[in-house]
Tab-separated table of C-alpha atoms and ligand atoms in Angstrom:
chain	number	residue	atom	x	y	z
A	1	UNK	CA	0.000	0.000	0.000
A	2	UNK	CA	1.115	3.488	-0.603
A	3	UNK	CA	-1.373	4.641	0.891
A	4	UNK	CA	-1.992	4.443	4.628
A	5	UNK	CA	-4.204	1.996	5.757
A	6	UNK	CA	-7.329	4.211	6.901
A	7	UNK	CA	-7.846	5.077	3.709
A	8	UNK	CA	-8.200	1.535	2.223
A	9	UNK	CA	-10.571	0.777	-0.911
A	10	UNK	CA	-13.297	-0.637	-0.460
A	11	UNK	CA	-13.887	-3.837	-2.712
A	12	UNK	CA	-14.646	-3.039	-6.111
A	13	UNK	CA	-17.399	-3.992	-8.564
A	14	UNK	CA	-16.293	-5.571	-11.776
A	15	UNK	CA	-18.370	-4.438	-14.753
A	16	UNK	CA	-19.869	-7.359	-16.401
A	17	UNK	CA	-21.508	-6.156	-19.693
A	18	UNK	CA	-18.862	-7.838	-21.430
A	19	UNK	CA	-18.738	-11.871	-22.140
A	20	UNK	CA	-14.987	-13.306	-21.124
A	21	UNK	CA	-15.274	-15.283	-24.909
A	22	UNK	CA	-15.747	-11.435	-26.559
A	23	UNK	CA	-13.035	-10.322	-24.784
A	24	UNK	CA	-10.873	-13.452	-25.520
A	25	UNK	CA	-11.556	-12.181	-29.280
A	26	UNK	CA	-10.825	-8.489	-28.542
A	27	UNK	CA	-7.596	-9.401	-26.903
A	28	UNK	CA	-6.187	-11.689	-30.144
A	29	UNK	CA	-6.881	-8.647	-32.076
A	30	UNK	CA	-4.662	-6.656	-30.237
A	31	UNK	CA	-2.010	-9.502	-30.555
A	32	UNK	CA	-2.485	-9.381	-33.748
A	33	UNK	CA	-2.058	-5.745	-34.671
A	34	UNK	CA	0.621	-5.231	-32.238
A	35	UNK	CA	2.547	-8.153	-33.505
A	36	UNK	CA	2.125	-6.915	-36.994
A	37	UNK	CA	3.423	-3.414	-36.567
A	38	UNK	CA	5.859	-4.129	-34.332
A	39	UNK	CA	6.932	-6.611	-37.581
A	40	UNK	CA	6.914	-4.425	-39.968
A	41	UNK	CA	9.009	-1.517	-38.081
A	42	UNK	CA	12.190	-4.163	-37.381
A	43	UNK	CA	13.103	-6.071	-41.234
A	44	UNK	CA	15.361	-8.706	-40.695
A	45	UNK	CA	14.585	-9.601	-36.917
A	46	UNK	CA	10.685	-10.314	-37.885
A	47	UNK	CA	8.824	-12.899	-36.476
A	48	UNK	CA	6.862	-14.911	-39.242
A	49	UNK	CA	2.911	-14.024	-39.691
A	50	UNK	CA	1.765	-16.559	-37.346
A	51	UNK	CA	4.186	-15.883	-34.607
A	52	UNK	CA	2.932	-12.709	-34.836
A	53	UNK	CA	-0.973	-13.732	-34.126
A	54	UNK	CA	0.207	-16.091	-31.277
A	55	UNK	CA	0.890	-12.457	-29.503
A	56	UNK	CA	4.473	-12.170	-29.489
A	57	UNK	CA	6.195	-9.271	-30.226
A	58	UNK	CA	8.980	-8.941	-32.935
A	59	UNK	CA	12.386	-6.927	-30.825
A	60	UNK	CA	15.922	-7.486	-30.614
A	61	UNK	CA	17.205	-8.948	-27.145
A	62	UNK	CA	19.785	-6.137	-25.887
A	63	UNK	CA	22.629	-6.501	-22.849
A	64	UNK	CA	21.044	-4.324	-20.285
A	65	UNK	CA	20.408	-6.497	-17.225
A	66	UNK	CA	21.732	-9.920	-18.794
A	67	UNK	CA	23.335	-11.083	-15.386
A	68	UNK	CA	19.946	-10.541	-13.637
A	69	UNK	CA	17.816	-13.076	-12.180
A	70	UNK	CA	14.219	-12.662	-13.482
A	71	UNK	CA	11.088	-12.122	-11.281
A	72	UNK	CA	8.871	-14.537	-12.245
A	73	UNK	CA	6.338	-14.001	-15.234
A	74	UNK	CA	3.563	-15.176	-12.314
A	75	UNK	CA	5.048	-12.588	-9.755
A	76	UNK	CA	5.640	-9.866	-12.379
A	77	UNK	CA	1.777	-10.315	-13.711
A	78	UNK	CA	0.203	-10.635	-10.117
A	79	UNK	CA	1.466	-8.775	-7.658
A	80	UNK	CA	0.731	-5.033	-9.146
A	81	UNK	CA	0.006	-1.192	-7.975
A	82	UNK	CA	-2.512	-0.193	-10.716
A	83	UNK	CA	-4.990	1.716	-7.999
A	84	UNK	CA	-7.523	2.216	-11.322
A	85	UNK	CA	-8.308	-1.238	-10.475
A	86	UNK	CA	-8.195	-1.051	-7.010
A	87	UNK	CA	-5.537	-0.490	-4.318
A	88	UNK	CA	-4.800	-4.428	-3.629
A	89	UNK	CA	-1.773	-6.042	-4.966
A	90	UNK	CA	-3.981	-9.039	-6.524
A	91	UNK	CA	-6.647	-6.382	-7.759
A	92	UNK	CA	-5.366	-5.305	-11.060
A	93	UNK	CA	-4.740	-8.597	-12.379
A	94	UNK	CA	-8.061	-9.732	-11.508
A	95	UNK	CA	-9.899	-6.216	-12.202
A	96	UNK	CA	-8.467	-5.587	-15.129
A	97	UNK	CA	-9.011	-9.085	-17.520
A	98	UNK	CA	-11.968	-7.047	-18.972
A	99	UNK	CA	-10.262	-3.546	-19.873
A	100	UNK	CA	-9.722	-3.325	-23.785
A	101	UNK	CA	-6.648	-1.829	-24.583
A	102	UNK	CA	-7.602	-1.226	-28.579
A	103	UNK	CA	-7.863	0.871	-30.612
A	104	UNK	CA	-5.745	3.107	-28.552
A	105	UNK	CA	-3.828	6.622	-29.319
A	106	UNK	CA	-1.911	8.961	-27.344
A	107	UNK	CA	-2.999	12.362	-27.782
A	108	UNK	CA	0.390	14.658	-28.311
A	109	UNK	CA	-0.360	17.981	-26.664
A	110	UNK	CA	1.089	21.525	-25.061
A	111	UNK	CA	4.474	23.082	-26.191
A	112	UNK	CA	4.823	21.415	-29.062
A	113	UNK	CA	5.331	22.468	-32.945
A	114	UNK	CA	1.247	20.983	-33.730
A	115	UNK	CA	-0.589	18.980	-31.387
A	116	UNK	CA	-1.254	15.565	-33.040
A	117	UNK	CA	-2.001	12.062	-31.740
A	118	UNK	CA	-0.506	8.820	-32.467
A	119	UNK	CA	-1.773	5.180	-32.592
A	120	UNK	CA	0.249	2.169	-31.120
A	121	UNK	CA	0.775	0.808	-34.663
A	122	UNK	CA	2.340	4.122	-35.665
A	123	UNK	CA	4.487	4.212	-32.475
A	124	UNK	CA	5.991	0.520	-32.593
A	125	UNK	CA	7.266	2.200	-35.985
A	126	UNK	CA	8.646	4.845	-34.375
A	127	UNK	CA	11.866	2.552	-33.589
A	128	UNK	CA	13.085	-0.990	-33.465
A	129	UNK	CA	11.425	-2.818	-30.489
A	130	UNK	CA	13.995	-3.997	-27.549
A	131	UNK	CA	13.723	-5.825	-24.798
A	132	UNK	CA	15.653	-4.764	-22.173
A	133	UNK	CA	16.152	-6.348	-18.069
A	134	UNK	CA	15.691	-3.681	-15.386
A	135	UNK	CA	15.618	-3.817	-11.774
A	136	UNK	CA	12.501	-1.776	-10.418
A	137	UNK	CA	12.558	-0.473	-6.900
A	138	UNK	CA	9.195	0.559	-5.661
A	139	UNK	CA	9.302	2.978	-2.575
A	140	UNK	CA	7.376	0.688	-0.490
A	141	UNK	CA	10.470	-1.561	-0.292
A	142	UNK	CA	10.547	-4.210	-2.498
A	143	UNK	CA	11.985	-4.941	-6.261
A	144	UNK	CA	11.262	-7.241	-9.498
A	145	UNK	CA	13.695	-7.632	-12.206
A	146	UNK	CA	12.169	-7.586	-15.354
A	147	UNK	CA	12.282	-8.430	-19.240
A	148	UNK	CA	10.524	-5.186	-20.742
A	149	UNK	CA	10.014	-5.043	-24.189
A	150	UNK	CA	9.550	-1.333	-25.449
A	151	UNK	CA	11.209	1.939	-27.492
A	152	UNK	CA	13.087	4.691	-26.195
A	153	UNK	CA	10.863	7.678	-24.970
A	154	UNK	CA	13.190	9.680	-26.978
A	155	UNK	CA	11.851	8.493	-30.342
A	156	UNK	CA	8.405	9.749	-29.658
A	157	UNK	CA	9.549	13.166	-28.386
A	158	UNK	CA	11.837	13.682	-31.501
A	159	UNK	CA	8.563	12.272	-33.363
A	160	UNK	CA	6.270	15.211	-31.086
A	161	UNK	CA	8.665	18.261	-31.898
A	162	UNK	CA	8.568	19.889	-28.629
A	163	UNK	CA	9.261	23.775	-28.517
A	164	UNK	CA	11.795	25.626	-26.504
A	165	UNK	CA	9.354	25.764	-23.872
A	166	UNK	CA	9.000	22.408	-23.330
A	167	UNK	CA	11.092	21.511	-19.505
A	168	UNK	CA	8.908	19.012	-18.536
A	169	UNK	CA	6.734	16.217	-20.095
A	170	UNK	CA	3.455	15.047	-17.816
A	171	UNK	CA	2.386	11.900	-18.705
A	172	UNK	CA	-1.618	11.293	-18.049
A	173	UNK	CA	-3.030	7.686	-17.598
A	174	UNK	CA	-5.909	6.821	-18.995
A	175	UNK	CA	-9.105	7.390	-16.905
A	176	UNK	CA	-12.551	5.673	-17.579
A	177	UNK	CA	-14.881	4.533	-14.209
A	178	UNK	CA	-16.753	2.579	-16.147
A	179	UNK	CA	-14.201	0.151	-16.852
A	180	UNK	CA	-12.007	0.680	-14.053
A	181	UNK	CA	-13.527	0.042	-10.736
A	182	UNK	CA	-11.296	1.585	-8.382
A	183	UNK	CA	-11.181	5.037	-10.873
A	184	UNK	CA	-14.741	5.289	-9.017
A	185	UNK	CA	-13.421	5.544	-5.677
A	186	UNK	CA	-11.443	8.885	-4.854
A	187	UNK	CA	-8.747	7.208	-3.897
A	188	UNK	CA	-6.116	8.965	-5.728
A	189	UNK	CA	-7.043	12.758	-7.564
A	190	UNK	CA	-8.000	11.239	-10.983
A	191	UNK	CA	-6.544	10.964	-13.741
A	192	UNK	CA	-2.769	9.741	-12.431
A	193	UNK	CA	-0.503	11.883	-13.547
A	194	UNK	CA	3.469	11.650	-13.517
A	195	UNK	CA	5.939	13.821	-15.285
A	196	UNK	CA	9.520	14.109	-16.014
A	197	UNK	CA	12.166	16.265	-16.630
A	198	UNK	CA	13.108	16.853	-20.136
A	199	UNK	CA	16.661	15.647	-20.024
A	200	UNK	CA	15.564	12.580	-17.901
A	201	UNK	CA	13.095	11.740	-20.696
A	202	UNK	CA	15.590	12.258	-23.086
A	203	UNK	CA	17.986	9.823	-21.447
A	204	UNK	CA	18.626	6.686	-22.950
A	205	UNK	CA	16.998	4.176	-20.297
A	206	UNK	CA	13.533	5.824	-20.159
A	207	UNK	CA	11.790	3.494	-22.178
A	208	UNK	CA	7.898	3.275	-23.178
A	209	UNK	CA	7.107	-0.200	-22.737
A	210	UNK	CA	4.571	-2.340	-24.800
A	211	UNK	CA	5.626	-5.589	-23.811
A	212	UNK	CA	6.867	-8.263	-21.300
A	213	UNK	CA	8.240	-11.542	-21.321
A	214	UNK	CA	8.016	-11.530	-24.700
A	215	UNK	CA	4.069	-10.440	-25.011
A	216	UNK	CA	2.197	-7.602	-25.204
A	217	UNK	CA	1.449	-5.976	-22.016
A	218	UNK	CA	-0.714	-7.516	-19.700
A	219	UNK	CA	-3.436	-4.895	-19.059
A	220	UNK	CA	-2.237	-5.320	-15.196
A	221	UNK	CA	1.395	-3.653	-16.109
A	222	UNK	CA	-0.140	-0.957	-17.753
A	223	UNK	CA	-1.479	-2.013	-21.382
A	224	UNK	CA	-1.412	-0.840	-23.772
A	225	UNK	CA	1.925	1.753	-23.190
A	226	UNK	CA	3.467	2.692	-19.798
A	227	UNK	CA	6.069	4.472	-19.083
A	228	UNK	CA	9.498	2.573	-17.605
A	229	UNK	CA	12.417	4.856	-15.472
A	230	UNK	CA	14.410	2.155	-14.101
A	231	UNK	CA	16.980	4.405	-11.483
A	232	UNK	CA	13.353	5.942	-10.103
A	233	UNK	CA	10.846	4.649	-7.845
A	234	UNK	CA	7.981	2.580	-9.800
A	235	UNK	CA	5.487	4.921	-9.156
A	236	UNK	CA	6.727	7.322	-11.830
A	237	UNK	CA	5.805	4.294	-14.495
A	238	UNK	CA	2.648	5.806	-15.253
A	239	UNK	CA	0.532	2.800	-17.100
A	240	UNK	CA	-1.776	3.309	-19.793
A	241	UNK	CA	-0.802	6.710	-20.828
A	242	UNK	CA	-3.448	8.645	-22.439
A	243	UNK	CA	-1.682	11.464	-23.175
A	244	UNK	CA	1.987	13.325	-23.216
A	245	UNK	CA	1.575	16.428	-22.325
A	246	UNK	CA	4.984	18.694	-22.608
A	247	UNK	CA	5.164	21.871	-20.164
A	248	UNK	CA	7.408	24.478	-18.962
A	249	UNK	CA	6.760	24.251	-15.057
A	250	UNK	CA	6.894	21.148	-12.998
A	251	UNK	CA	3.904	19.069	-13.172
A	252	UNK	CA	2.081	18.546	-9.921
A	253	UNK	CA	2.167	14.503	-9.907
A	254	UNK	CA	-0.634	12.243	-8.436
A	255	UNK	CA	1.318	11.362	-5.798
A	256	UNK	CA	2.492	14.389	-4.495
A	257	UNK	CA	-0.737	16.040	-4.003
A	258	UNK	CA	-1.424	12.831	-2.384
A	259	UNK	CA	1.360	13.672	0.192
A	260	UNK	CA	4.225	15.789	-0.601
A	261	UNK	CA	5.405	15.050	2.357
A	262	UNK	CA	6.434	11.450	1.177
A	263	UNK	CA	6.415	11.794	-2.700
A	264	UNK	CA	8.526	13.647	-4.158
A	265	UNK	CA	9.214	15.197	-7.817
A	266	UNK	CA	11.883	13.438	-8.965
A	267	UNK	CA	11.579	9.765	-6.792
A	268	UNK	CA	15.000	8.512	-7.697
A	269	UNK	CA	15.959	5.353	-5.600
A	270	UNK	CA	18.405	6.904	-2.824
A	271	UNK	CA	19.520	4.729	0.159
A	272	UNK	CA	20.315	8.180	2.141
A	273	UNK	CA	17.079	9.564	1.566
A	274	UNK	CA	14.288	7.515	4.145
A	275	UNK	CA	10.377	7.527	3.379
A	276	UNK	CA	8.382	8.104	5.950
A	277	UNK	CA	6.911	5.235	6.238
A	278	UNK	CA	9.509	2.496	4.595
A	279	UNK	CA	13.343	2.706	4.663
A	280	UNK	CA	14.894	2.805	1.822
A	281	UNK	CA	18.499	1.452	2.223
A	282	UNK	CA	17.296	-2.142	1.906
A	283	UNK	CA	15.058	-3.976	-0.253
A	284	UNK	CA	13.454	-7.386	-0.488
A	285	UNK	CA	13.479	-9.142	-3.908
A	286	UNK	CA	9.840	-10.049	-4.872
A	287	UNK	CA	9.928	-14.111	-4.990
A	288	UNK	CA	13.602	-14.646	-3.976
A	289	UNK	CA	12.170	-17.389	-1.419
A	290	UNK	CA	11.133	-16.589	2.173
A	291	UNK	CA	14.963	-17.006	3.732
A	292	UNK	CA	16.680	-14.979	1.402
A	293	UNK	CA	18.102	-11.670	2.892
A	294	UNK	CA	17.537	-8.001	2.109
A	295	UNK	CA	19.348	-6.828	-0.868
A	296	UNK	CA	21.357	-3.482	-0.565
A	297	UNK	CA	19.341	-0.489	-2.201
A	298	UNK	CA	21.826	1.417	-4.762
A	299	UNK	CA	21.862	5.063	-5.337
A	300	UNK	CA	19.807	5.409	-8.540
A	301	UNK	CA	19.429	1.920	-8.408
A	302	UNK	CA	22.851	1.222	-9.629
A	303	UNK	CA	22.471	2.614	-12.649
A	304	UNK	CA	25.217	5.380	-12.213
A	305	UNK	CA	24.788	6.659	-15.720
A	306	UNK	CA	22.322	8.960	-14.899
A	307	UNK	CA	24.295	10.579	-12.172
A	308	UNK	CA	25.176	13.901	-14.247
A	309	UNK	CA	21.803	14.785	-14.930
A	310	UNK	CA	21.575	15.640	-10.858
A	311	UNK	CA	24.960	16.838	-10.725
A	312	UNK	CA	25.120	20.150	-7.903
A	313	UNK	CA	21.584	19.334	-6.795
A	314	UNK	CA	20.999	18.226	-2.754
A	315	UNK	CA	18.764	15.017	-3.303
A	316	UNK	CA	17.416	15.256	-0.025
A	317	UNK	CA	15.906	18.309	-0.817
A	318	UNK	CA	15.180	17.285	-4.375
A	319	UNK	CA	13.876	14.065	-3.144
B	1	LIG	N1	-0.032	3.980	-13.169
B	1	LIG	C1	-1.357	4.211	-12.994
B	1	LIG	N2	-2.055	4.729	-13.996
B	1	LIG	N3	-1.974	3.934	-11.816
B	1	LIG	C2	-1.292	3.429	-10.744
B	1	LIG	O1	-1.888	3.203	-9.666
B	1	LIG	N4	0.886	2.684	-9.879
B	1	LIG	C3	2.318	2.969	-9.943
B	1	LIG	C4	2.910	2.701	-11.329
B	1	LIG	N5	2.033	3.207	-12.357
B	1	LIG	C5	0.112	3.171	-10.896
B	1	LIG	C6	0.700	3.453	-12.159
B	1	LIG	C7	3.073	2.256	-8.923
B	1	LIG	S1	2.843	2.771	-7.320
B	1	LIG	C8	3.974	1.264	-9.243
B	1	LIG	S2	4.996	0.598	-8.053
B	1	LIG	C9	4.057	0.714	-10.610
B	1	LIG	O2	3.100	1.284	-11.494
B	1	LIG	C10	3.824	-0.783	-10.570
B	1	LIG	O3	4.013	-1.365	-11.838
B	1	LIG	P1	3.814	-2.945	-12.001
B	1	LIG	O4	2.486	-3.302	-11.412
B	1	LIG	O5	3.869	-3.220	-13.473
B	1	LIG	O6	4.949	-3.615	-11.274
């Protein structure tokens, strides 16, 4: 929970004007489109047609994280934060089988040369697909390691042609109570919002992830586009973004007018830098096995590449 306790969700209702078969049917369309696109934008390393309709995604296999160990596709898909679907860890996975993740654009807006929107198929063209192992901390103490499949976020903001103005991107999650139970419940100020700096969107880890495990998102991870920042705390992945938004002033994220007090702008994973509520100097690896010991929590989570884009700047301040 990020959230304290006393303001638990109440148990959701799941909407049921949809049959489980049509959605079955739904979903292979989506495999199928993604698959395709994602085919045609990488000659050479495509999957054949019906590769493609089994719902796997055509990318090329890169070295970031190759000496991990891998959280478990079971763990990865069913222990989520995805409070659109309710504030449980089990909720999304179960909440979520119904949400339809197609046809779906992003809608390109704010300090940039023409605001425009962009389909999925158009974006898996953007670049090559790759998938890439990261370690993700979340702030409430434990990590995953895991097998995204996605593009740099750099490829759609050369694609958006931001102005001079643009400082900041703020990415918006989609938002719909009808199909998201625990969007009914003020829980969080809907729609989620996160944001990042330019630079650190520009950087080459930030990815915008489609996949997983060699699939398409599961609509618990944030189908059908989320956002990835592997040296920050997982809340900044916003999941099903809706729209990109690019700004000149901070954005005021979700979770900091939840409680600024304990979320911060910028969230990267700091040992020195204590929530509240959970230390941070330590963290348990989701399904490492109930005797296995605390793992060390890195600066930035180890990945000391993005150290220069803080560089003069008192991270406990700028927490
Ligand atoms: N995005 C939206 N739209 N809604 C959310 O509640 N939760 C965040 C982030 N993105 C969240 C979200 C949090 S707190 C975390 S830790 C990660 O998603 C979890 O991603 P995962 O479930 O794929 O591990």
């Amino acid at each position: 929970m990020l959230l304290d306790n006393n303001r638990r969700n109440p148990s959701a209702i799941l909407p049921s004007e949809i049959t489980p078969q049509a959605v079955f049917e739904q979903r292979r369309e989506v495999l199928k489109l993604a698959g395709a696109a994602a085919a045609s934008a990488l000659t050479g390393l495509s999957l054949p047609a019906q590769a493609a309709t089994a719902g796997s995604l055509s990318f090329a296999k890169t070295a970031y994280g190759k000496e991990e160990t891998l959280t478990s596709l079971q763990d990865v898909t069913s222990y989520n934060n995805y409070y659109e679907f309710g504030t449980g860890k089990e909720d999304p996975a179960r909440e979520a089988v119904l949400f339809k993740p197609t046809p779906w654009t992003i809608n390109i807006e704010g300090a940039v040369k023409q605001a425009k929107s962009i389909s999925i198929e158009q974006l898996l063209k953007l670049a090559p697909l790759e998938e890439r192992i990261y370690r993700m901390r979340c702030v409430e103490g434990w990590s995953m390691v895991i097998p995204w499949i996605g593009l740099p976020l750099k490829a759609l903001i050369d694609w958006a042609q931001p102005t001079g103005n643009a400082k900041y991107i703020e990415f918006i999650s989609y938002n719909d109570p009808r199909h998201m139970p625990g969007a009914r419940i003020p829980v969080l100020d809907w729609p989620y919002i996160e944001g990042l700096r330019m630079d650190e969107a520009m950087q080459p880890l930030t990815l915008l992830a489609v996949g997983l495990y060699g699939q398409v998102l599961p609509n618990q991870n944030g189908a059908p586009v989320r956002l990835v920042v592997p040296w920050k705390y997982g809340f900044k992945g916003a999941k099903a973004i809706s729209t990109i938004r690019f700004v000149e002033k901070m954005p005021n994220t979700t979770w900091m007018k939840a409680s600024p007090r304990e979320y911060g702008f910028y969230a990267n994973v700091n040992p020195q830098v204590d929530h509240p509520r959970w230390t941070q100097s330590s963290e348990k690896r989701i399904g490492a096995g109930l005797f296995a010991g605390r793992v060390k929590t890195k600066l930035f989570n180890g990945y000391d590449e993005v150290a220069g884009l803080y560089a003069g700047m008192d991270l406990k301040k700028f927490f």
